[in-house]
Coordinates of C-alpha atoms in Angstrom, one line a residue:
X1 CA 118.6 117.2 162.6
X2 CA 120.9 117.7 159.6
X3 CA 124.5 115.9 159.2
X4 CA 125.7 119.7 159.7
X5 CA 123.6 120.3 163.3
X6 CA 124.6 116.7 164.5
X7 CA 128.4 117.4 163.5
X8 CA 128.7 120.4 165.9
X9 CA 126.6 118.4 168.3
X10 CA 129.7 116.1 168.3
X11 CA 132.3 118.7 168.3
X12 CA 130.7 120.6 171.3
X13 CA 130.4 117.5 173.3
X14 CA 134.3 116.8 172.6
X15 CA 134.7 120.6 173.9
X16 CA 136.7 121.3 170.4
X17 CA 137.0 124.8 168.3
X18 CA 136.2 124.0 165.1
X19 CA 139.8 124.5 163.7
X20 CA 140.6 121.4 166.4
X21 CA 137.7 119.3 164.9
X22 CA 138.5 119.4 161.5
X23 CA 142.4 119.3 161.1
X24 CA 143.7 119.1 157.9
X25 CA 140.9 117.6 156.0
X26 CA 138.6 120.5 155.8
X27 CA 139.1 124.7 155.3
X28 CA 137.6 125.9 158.5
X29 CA 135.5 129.1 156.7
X30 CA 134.1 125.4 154.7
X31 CA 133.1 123.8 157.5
X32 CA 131.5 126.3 159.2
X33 CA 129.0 126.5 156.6
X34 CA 128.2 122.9 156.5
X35 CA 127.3 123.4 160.5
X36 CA 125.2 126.3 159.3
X37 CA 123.5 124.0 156.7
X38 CA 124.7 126.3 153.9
X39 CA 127.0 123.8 152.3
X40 CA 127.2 120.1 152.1
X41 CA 129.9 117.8 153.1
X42 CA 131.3 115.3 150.7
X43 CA 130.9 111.7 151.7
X44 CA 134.7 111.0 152.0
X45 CA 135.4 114.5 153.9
X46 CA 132.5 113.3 156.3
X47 CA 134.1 109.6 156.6
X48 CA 137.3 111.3 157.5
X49 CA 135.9 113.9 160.0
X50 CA 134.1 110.9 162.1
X51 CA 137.5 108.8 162.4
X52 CA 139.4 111.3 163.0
X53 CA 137.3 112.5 166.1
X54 CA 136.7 108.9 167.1
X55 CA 132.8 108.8 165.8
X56 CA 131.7 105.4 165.1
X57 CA 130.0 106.1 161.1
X58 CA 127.1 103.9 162.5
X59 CA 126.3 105.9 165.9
X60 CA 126.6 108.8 164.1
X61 CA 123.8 107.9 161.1
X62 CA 122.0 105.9 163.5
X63 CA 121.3 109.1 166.1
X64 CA 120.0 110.5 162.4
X65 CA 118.0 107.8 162.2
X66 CA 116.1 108.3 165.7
X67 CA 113.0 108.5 163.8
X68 CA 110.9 108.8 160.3
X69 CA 111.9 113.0 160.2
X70 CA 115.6 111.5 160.4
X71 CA 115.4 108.9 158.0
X72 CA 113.9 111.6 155.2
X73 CA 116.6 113.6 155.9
X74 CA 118.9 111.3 155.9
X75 CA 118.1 109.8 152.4
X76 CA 117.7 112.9 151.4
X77 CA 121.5 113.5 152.2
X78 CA 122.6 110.5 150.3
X79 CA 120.5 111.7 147.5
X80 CA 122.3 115.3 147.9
X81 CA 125.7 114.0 148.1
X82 CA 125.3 111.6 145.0
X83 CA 123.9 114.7 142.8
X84 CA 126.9 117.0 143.8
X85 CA 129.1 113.6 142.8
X86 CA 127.6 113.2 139.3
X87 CA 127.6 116.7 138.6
X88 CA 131.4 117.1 139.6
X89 CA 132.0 113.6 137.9
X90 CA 133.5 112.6 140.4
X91 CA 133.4 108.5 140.4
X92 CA 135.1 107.8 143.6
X93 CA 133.4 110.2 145.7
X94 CA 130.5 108.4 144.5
X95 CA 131.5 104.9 145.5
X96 CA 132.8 107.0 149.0
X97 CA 128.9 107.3 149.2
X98 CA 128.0 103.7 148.8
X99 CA 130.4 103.3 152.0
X100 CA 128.5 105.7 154.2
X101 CA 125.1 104.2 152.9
X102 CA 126.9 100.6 154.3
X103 CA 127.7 102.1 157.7
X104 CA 124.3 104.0 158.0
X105 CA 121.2 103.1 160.2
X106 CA 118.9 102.5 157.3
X107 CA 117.4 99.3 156.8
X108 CA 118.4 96.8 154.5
X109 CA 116.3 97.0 151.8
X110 CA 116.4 101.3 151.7
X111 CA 120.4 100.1 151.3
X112 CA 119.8 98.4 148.7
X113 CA 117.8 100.9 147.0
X114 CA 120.2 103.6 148.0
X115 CA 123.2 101.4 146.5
X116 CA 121.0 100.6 143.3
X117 CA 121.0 104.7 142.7
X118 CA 125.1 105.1 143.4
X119 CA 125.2 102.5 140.8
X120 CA 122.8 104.1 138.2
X121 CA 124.2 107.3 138.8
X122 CA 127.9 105.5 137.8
X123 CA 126.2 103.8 134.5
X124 CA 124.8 107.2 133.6
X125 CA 128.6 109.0 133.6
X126 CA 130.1 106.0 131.8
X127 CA 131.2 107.1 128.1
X128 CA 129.7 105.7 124.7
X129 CA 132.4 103.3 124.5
X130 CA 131.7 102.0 127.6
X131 CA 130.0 98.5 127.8
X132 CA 126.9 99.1 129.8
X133 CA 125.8 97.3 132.5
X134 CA 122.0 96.6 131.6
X135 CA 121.1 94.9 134.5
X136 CA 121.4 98.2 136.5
X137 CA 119.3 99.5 134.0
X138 CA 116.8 97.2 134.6
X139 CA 117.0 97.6 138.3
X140 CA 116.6 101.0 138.2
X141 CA 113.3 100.6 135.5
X142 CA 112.3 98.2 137.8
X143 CA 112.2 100.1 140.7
X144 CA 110.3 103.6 138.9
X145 CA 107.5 100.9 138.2
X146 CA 107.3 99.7 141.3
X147 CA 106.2 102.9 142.6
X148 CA 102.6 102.9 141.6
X149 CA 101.1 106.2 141.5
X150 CA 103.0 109.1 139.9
X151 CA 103.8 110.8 143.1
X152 CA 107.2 112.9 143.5
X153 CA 109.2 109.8 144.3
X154 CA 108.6 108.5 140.8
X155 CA 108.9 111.5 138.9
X156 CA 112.2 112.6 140.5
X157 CA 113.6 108.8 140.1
X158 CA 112.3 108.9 136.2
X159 CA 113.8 112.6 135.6
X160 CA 117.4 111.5 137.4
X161 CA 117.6 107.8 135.2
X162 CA 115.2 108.7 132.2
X163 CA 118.4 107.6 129.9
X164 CA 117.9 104.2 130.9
X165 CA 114.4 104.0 128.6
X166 CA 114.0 104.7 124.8
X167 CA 112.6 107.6 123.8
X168 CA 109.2 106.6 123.4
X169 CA 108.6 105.3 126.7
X170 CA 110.2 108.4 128.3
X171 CA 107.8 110.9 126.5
X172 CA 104.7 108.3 127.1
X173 CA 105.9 108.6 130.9
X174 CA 106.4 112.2 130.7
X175 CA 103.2 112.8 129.0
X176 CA 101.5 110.9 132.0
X177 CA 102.8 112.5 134.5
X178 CA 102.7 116.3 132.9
X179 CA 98.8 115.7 132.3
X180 CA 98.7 114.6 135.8
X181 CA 100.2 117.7 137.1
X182 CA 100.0 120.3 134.6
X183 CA 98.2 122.5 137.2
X184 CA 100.4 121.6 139.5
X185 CA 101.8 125.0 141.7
X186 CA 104.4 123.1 143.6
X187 CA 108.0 124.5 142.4
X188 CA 109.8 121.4 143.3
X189 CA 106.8 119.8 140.7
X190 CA 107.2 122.4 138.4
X191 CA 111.2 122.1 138.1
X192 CA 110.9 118.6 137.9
X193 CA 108.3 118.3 135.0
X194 CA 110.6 121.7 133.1
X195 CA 114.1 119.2 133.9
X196 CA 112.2 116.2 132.0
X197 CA 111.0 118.4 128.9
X198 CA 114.8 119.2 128.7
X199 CA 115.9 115.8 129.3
X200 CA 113.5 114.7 125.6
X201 CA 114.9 117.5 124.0
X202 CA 118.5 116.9 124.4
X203 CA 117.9 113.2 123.8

């Protein structure tokens, strides 16, 4: 079940139109889509949604959280909604995320490893003259090591944060992991390995 199925799930059960559901804080031809699954809802806009229909934030993730299918989906959410953030550079919608990932049904430590990629995703759209805050770097160095073989997980963590090594350990990494795969037919492999080449170009 996506955030878009269980919202109309909830709208239904409250015998609403959509136009009733959403008020103010959404267009309706918008949220229609987002019940469709053809567009996402931002973090804030679904914060809003839930207290204005009287959702508690925590039923609402946890009934996403029913079992291991749920909890995929539902970090893959978080990871949707933060990529959409940084792309629009949009800071607070970002920190509007770490708020949902506080109310969801996930356990502690994916929290904490969900918070730790809200805050790398803030250190990455801070400006040169910025003081950087090195100890999320090293959290989130810490934590692409701690995976221990080169499966997706890894690479897609080490292509989102790679600006967070020097350039020789990114194209040692990326060398490991395109030798690993480099037959690899898997598009979601494939884009991955062509968004790191890009990455050690541009830096």
């Amino acid at each position: 079940m996506t955030i878009g199925e269980l919202l109309k799930e909830y709208r239904l059960s409250q015998n609403k139109k959509q136009k009733e559901f959403i008020g103010q804080i959404i267009s309706p031809s918008y949220y229609s889509k987002v019940e469709k699954n053809i567009h996402r809802i931002t973090a804030s806009d679904l914060l809003a949604l839930l207290h204005y229909n009287d959702i508690s934030p925590r039923d609402f993730f946890t009934r996403l959280d029913q079992d291991d299918q749920f909890k995929y989906q539902q970090l893959r959410d978080f990871n949707d909604l933060m990529l959409d953030a940084y792309y629009n550079n949009d800071k607070k919608e970002l920190e509007h995320i770490k708020s949902l990932i506080d109310q969801s049904s996930l356990a502690k430590k994916d929290k904490q490893e969900q918070k730790l990629l809200v805050d790398g995703w803030l250190e990455s759209m801070k400006k040169p003259d910025e003081d950087p805050d090195n100890e999320v770097g090293r959290k989130i160095k810490e934590q692409i090591f701690n995976i221990p073989n080169l499966n997706e997980a890894k690479i897609t963590l080490f292509c989102n944060f790679m600006r967070f090594f020097d350039l020789d350990t990114d194209k040692m990494i990326a060398t490991q992991i395109i030798n690993q795969y480099q037959k690899e037919n898997d598009i979601d492999i494939q884009e991955k390995i062509l968004a790191i080449i890009i990455n050690i170009l541009v830096f």
